[in-house]
Coordinates of C-alpha atoms and ligand atoms in Angstrom, one line a residue:
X7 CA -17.5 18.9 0.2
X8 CA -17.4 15.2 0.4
X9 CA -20.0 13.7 3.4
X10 CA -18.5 10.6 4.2
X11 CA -15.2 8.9 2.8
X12 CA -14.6 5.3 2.4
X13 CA -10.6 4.4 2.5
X14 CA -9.8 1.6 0.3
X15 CA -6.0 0.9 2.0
X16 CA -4.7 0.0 5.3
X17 CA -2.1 0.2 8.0
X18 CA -0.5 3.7 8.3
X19 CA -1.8 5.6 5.1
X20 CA -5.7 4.1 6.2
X21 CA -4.9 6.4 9.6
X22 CA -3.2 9.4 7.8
X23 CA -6.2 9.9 5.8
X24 CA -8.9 9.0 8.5
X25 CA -6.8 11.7 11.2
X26 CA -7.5 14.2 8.0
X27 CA -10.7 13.4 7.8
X28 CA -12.0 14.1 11.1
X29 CA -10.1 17.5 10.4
X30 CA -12.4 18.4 8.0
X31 CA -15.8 17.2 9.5
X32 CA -15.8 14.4 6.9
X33 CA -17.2 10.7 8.4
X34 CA -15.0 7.6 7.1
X35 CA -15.7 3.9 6.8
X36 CA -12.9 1.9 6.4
X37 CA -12.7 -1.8 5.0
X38 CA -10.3 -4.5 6.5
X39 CA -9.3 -7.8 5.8
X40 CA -10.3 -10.2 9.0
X41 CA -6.2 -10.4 9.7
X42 CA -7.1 -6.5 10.1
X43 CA -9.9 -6.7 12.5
X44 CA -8.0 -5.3 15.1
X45 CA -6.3 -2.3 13.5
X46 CA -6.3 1.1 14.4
X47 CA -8.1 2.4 11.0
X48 CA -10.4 0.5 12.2
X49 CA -11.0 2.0 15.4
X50 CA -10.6 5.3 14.3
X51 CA -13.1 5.0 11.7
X52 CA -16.4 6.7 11.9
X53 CA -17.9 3.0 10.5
X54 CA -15.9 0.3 9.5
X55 CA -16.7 -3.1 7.3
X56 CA -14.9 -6.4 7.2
X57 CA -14.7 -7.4 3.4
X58 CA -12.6 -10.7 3.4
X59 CA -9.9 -12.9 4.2
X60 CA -6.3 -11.8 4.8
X61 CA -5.4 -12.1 0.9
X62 CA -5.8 -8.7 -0.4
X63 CA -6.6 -10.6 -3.5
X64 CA -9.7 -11.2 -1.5
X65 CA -10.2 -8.2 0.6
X66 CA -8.4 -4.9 -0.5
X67 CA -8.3 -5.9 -4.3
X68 CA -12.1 -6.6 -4.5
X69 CA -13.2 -3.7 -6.5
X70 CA -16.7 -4.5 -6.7
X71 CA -17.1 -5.2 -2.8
X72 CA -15.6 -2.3 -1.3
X73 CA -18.4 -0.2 -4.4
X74 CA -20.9 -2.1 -3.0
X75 CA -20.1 -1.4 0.8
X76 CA -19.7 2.5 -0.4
X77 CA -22.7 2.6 -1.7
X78 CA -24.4 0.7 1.4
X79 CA -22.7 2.9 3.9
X80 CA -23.6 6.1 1.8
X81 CA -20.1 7.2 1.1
X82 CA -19.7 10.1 -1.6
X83 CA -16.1 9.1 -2.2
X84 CA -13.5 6.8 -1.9
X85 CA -9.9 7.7 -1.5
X86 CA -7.4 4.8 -2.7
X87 CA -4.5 5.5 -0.6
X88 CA -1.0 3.9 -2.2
X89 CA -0.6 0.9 -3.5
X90 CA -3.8 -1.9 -4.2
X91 CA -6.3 -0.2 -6.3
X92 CA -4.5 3.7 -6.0
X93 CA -3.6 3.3 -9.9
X94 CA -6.6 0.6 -11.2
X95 CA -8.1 2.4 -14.0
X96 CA -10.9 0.3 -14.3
X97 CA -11.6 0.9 -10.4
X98 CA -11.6 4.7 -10.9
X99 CA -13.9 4.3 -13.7
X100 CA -16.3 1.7 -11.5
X101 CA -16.8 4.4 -8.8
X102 CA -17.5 7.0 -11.5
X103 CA -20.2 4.7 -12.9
X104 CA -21.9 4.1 -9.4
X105 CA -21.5 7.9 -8.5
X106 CA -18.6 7.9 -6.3
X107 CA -15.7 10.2 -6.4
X108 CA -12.4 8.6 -6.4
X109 CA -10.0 11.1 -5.1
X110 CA -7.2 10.7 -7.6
X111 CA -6.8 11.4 -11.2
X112 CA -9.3 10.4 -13.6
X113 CA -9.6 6.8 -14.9
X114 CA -7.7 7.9 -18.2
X115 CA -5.6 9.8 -16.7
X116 CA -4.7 6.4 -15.2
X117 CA -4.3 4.4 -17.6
X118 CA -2.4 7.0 -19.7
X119 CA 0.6 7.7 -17.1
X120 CA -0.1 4.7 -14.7
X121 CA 1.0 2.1 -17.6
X122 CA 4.8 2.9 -17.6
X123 CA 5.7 2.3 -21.1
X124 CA 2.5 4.4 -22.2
X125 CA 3.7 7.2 -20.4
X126 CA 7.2 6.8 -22.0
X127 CA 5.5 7.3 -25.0
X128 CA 4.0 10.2 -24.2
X129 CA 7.2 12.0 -22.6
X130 CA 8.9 11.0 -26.1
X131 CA 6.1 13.1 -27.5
X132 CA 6.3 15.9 -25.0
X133 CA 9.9 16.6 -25.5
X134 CA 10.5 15.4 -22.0
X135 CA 13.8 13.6 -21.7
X136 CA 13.6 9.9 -21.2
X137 CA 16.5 7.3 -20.8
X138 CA 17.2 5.6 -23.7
X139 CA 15.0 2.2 -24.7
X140 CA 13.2 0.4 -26.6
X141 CA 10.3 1.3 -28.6
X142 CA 6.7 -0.3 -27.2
X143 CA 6.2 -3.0 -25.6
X144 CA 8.4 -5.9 -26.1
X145 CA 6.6 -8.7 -27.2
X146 CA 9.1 -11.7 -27.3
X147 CA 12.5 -12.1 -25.9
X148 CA 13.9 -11.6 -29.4
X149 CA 12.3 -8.3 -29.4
X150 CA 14.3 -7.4 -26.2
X151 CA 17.5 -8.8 -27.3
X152 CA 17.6 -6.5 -30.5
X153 CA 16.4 -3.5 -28.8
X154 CA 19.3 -3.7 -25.8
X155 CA 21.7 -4.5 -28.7
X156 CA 20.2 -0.9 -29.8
X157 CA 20.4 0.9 -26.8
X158 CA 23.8 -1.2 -25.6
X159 CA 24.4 -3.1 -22.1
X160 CA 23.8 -3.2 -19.0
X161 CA 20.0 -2.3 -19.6
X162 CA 17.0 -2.4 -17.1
X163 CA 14.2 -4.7 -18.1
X164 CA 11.0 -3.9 -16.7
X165 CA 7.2 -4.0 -16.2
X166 CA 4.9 -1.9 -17.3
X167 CA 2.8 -2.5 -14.6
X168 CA 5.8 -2.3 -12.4
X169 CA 5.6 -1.0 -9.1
X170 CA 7.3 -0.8 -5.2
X171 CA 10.2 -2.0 -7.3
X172 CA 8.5 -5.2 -8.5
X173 CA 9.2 -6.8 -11.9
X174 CA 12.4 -5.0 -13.4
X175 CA 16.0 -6.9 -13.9
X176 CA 19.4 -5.7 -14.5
X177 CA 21.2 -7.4 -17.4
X178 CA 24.5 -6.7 -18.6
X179 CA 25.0 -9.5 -21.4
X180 CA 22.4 -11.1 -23.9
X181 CA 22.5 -14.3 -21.7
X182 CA 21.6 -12.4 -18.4
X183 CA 18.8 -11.0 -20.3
X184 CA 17.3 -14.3 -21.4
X185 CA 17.6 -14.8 -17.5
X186 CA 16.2 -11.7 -16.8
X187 CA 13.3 -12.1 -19.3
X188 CA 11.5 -15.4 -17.6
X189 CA 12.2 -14.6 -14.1
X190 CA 10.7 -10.5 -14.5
X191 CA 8.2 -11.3 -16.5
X192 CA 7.1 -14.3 -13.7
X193 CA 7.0 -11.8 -10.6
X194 CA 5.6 -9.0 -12.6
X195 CA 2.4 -11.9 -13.8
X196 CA 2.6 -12.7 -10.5
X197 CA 2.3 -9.0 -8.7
X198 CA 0.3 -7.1 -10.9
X199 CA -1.3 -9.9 -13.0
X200 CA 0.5 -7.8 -16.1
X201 CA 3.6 -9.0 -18.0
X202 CA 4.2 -6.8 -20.6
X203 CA 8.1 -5.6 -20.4
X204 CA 10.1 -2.9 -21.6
X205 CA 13.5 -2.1 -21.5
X206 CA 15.8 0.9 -20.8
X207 CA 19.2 2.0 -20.8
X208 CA 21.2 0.7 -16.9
X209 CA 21.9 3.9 -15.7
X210 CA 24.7 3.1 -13.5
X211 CA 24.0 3.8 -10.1
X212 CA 21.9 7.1 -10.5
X213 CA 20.0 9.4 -8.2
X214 CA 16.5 9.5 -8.1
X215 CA 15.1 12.9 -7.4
X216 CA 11.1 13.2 -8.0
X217 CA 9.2 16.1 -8.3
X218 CA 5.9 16.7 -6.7
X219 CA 3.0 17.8 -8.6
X220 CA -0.4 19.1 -7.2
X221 CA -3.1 20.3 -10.0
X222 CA -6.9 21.1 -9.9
X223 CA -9.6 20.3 -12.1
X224 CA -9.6 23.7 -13.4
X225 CA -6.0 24.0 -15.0
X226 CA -3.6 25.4 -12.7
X227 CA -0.7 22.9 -11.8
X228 CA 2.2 23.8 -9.2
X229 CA 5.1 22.0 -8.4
X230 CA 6.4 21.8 -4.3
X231 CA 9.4 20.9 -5.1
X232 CA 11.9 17.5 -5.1
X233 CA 12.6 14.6 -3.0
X234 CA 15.4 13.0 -3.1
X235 CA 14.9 9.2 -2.8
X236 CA 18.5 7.5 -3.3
X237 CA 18.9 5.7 -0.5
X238 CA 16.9 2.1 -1.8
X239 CA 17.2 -1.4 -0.8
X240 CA 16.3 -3.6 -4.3
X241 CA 14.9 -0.5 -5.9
X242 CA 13.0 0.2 -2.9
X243 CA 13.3 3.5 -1.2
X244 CA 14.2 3.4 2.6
X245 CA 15.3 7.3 3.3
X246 CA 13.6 10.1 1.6
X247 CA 15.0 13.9 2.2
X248 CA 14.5 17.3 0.6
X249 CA 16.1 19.2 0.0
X250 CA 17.9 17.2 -2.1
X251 CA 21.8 17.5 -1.2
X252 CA 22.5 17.0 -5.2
X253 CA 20.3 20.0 -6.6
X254 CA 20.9 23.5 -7.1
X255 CA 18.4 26.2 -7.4
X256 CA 19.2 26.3 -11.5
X257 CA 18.5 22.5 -11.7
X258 CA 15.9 22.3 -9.4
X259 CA 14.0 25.0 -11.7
X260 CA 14.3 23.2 -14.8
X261 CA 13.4 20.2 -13.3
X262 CA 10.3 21.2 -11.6
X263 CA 9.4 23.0 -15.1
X264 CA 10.1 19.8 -16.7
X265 CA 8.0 18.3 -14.6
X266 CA 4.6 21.0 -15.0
X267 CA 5.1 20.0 -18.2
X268 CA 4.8 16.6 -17.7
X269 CA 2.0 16.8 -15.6
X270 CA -0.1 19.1 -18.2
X271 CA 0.7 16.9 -21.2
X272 CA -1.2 14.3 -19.4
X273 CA -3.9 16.3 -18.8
X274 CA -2.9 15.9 -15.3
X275 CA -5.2 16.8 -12.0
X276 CA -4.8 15.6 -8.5
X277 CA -1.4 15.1 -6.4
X278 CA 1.1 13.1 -8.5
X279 CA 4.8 12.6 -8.9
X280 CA 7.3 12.3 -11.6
X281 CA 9.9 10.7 -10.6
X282 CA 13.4 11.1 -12.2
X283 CA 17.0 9.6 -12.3
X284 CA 20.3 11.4 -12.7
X285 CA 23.2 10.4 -14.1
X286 CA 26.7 11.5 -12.2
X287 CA 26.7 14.7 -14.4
X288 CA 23.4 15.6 -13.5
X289 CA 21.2 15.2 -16.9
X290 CA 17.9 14.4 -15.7
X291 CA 15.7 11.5 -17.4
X292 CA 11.9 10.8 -16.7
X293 CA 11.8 6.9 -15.2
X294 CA 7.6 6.9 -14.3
X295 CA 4.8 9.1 -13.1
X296 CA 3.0 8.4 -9.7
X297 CA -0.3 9.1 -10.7
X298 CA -1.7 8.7 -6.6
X299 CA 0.0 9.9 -2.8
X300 CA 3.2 8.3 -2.0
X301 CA 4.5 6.8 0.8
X302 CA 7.2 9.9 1.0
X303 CA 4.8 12.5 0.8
X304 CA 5.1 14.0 4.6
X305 CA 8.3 15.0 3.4
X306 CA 6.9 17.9 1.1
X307 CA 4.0 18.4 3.7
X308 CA 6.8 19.2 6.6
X309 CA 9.1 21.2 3.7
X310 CA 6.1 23.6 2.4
X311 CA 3.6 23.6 5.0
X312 CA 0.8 22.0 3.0
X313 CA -1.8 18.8 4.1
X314 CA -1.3 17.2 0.8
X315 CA -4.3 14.7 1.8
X316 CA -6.4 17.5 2.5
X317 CA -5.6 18.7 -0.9
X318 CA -6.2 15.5 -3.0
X319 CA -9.7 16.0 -1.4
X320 CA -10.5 19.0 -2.0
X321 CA -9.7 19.4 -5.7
X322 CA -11.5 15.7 -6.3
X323 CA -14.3 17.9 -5.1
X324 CA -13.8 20.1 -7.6
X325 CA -12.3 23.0 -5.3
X326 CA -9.3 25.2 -6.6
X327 CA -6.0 25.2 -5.6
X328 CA -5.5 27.6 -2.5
X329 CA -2.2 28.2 -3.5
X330 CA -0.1 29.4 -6.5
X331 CA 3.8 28.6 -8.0
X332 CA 5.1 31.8 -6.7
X333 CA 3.7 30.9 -3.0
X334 CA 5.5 27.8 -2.4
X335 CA 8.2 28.0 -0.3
X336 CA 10.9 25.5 1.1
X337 CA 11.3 26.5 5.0
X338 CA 13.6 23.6 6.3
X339 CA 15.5 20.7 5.8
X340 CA 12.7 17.1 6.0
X341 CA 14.2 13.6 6.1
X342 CA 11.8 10.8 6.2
X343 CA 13.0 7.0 7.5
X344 CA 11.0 4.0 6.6
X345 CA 10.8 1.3 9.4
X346 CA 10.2 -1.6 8.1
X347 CA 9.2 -5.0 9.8
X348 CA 12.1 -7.4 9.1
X349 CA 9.7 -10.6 11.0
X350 CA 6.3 -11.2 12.2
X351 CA 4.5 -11.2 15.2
X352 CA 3.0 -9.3 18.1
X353 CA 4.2 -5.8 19.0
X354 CA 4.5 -6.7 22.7
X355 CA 6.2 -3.2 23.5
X356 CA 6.1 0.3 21.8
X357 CA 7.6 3.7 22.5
X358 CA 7.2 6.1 19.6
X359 CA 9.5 9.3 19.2
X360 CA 8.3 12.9 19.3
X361 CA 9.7 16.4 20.3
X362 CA 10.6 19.5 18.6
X363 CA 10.5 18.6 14.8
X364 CA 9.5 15.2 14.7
X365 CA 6.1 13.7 13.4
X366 CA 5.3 9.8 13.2
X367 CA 3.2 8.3 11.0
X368 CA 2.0 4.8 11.7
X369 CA -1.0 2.4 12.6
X370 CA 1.2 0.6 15.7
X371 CA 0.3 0.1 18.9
X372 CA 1.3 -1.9 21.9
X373 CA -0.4 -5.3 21.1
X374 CA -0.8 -5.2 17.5
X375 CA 0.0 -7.9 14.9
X376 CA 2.3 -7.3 12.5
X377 CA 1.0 -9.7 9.3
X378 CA 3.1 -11.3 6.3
X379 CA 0.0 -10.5 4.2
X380 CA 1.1 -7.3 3.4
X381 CA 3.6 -4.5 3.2
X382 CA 6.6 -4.6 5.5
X383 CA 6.4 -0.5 6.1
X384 CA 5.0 -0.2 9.8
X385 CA 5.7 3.1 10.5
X386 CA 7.7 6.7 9.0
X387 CA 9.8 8.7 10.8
X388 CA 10.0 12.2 9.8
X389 CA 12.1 14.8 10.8
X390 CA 12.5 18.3 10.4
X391 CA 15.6 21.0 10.9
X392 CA 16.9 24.3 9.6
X393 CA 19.6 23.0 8.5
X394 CA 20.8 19.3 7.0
X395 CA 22.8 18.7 9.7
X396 CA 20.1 19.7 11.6
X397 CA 17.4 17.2 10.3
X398 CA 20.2 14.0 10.5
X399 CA 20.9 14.8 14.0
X400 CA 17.4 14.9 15.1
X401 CA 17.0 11.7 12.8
X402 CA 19.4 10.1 15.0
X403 CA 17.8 11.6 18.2
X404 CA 14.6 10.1 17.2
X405 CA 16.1 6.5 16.2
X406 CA 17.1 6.2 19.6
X407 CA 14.1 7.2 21.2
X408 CA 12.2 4.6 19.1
X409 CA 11.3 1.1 21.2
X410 CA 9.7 -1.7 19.0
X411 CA 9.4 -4.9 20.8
X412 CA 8.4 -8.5 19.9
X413 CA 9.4 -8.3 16.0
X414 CA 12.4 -7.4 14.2
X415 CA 13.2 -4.1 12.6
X416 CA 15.7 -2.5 10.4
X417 CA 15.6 0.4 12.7
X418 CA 18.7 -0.3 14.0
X419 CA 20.2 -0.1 10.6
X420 CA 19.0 3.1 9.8
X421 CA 20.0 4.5 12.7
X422 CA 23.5 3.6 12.2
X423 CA 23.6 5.2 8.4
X424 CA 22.7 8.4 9.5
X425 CA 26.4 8.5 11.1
X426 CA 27.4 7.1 7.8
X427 CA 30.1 9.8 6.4
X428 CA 28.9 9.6 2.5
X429 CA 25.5 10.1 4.0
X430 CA 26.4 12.8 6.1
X431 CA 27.9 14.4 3.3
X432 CA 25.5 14.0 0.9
X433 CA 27.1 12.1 -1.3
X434 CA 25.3 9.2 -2.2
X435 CA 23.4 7.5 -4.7
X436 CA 21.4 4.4 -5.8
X437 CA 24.4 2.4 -5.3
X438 CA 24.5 3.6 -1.4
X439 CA 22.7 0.5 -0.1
X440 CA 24.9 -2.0 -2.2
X441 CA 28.2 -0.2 -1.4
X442 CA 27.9 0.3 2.3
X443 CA 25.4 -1.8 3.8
X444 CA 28.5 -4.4 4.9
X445 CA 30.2 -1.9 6.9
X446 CA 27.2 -0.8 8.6
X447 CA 26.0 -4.2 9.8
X448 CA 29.5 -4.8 10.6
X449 CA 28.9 -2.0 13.0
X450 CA 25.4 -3.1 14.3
X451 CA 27.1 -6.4 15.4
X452 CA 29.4 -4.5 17.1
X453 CA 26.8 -2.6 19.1
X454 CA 25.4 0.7 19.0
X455 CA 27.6 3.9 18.3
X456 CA 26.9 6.0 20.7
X457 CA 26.7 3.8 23.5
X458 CA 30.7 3.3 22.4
X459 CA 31.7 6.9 21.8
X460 CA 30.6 7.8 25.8
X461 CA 31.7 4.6 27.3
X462 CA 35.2 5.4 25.4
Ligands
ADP528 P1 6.3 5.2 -3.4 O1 6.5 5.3 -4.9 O2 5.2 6.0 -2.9 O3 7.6 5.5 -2.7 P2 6.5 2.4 -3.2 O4 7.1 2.1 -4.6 O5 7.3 2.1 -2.0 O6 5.9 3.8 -3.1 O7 5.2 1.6 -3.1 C1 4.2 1.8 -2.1 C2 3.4 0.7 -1.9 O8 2.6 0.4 -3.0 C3 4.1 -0.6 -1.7 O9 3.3 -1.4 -0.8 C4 4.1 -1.2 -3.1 O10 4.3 -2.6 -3.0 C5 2.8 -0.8 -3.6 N1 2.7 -0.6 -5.0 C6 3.4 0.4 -5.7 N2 3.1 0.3 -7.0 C7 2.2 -0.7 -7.2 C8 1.5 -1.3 -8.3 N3 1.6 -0.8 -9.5 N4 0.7 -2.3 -8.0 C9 0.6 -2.8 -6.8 N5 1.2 -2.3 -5.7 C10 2.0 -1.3 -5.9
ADP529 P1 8.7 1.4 -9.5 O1 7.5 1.6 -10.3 O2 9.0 0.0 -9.0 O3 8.9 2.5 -8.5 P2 10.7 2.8 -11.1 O4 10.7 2.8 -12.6 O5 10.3 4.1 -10.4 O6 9.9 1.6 -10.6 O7 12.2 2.5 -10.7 C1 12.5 2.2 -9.3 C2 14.0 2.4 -9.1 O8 14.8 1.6 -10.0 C3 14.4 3.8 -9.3 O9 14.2 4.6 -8.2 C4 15.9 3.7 -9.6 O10 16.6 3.5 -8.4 C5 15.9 2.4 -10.4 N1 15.8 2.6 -11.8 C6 14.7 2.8 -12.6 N2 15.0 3.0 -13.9 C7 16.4 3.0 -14.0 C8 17.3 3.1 -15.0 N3 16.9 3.2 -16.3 N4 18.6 3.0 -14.7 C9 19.1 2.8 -13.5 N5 18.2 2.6 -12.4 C10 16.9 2.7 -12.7
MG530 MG1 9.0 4.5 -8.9

């Protein structure tokens, strides 16, 4: 087992993985930006190294830096985290070269599933259903005009470098898409310094239901089941939950075979996701493989019982998985809620839920700066029940508990859609945000809910 772990990331998923850490006896250094010099990775850290400015340009992204301060600090590995260098092939290969383990896939594994039209490709080839698109890359704006006169209008431009919902437009006419080509292809240059495109079929409003995937180095590959992540803001999730309300056992079974299959074709190893969209009559296309942890992952941790961290770090070790298909079992209902900063500033006051079924993951604490360097995520709320009604209600519960002074949040928001009857229900989809979000601001300017209901 790994010695000493270097975390390439920051903010909450720096702290998830040192907390782990220190479960298993492992030491970790952790790099920061000097906007982070304050953090609580930091402080938790066994060691920890300041490589750079606040630009993550300058500081997370520098691949040869955080090597060198590895190799200085006599770390055996280095876990990536989400996001930065989580799906750099050419950084997973770096720390092979200098004898460091990256605990993720390999780096062609990488570069086969991470590139999103690649892994298209490769879906086509496996018999795994994909939405209709174009073939390849699209070169010039031509190129994309004659393939979404192929596949028909609206279609979905996007990156194949794409990621956190970065670099894909909608278009529903040629003109919009000679819109859409210059300004996606400008944010995607601009995000992932990548601008090759690709376009698929608009599937209007869909679900999106992933599958998690955890395999070993030695060929076995299980699947712990979905998540559904409809409820998005710009193609950015805000609410994950599993079960999801739209599955049944029939579907989820194909789906999770579907996505084994997936998985193995890629010569898959590591924890990954394949994420999928559904249409309203439930056929099930393959949008892009995760080929890292997620954000959402507590949710499969709370719904199966399994340190999914832990796991990523023991099979880059080369360890087996302790667990097989036939062992994984769904015991409850898991509901995860994103808070995300909506300003800047200094946390001058902070209360975090807790009780029966809830766990928090975040790097806040009273005093901290909240940067516009990075992410807006500052902390996850998950939540646990027997039931789906269960889960929402302690949801709610734990919303109200929740005290985040000095910046702005969308707490409040989320709060309020959990009393949102297509929500309750379950019947929502990508469109949820777009549809309803109105009525529930409508409802935050008019004050809180509750407060209403018992003063009535
Ligand atoms: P998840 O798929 O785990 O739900 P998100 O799509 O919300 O994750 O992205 C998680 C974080 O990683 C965000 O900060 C997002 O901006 C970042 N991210 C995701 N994919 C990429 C990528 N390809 N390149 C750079 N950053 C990315
Ligand atoms: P990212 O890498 O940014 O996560 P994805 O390819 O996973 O990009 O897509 C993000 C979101 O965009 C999906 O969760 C879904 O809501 C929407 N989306 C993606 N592909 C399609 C499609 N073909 N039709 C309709 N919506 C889509
Ligand atoms: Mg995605």
């Amino acid at each position: 087992m790994f010695k000493r772990i270097l975390i390439a990331n920051r903010g909450e998923i720096a702290v998830r993985i040192i907390r782990c850490c220190m479960e298993m006896d492992i030491e970790t250094v952790a790099v920061y930006s000097t906007e982070d010099r304050n953090s609580l990775a930091v402080m938790a850290a066994t060691e920890s190294v300041c490589i750079g400015p606040a630009k993550a340009a300058d500081s997370y992204l520098k691949e040869d830096v955080i090597i060198e301060v590895a190799k200085r600090c006599g770390c055996d590995a280095i876990h990536p985290g989400y996001g930065f260098l989580s799906e750099n092939a050419s950084f997973a290969r770096k720390c092979l070269d200098n004898g460091i383990a990256f605990i993720g896939p390999s780096a062609e594994i990488i570069s086969r599933m991470g590139d999103k039209q690649s892994a298209r490709e490769l879906m086509i080839r496996t018999g795994v259903p994909v939405v209709p698109g174009s073939d390849g890359l699209l070169l010039t704006l031509e190129d994309a005009k004659t393939a979404a006169a192929r596949v028909g209008y609206p279609v979905l431009l996007k990156a194949s470098a794409g990621g956190g919902g970065k670099g894909m437009r909608k278009a529903f006419s040629p003109e919009e898409l000679e819109q859409a080509w210059s300004s996606a292809r400008a944010e995607a240059k601009a995000a992932f310094g990548n601008d090759d495109m690709y376009l698929e079929k608009l599937v209007q409003n869909p679900h999106h239901v992933e599958m998690q995937i955890l395999a070993d180095q030695h060929g076995n590959t299980i699947c712990l089941g979905e998540r559904d992540c409809s409820i998005q803001r710009n193609n950015q999730k805000l609410l994950e939950e599993a079960p999801s309300p739209l599955l049944d056992e029939k579907l989820r079974r194909k789906m999770a075979k579907t996505a084994v299959k997936a998985a193995k074709a890629a010569g898959y190893f590591s924890a990954g996701t394949v994420e999928f969209v559904l249409d309203d009559d439930r056929n099930f296309y393959f949008i892009e493989m995760n080929t890292r942890i997620q954000v959402e992952h507590p949710v499969t941790e709370e719904l199966v019982g399994i340190d999914l961290i832990r796991e990523q770090i023991r099979i880059a070790a080369g360890m087996k998985l302790n667990m097989t298909q036939d062992e994984v079992r769904q015991s409850c209902h898991t509901i995860e809620c994103r808070i995300n900063a909506a300003t800047t500033g200094r946390i001058t006051f902070l209360h975090m839920p807790a009780g029966y079924g809830v766990r928090v993951e975040s790097a806040l604490y009273t005093g901290c700066e909240i940067s516009p360097y990075y992410d807006s995520m500052i902390a996850k709320i998950i939540v646990s029940g027997k039931t789906r009604l269960e889960a929402i209600r302690r949801l709610r519960r734990a919303l109200e508990e929740l005290v985040i002074e000095g910046i702005e949040t969308n707490a409040d928001f989320m709060h309020l859609l959990t009393f949102h009857p297509d929500f309750i229900l379950g019947k929502y989809n990508t469109g949820f945000w777009e549809k309803n979000h109105w009525e529930i601001e409508e409802w935050l300017s008019k004050g809180n809910i509750a407060q209403t209901e018992s003063e009535s």
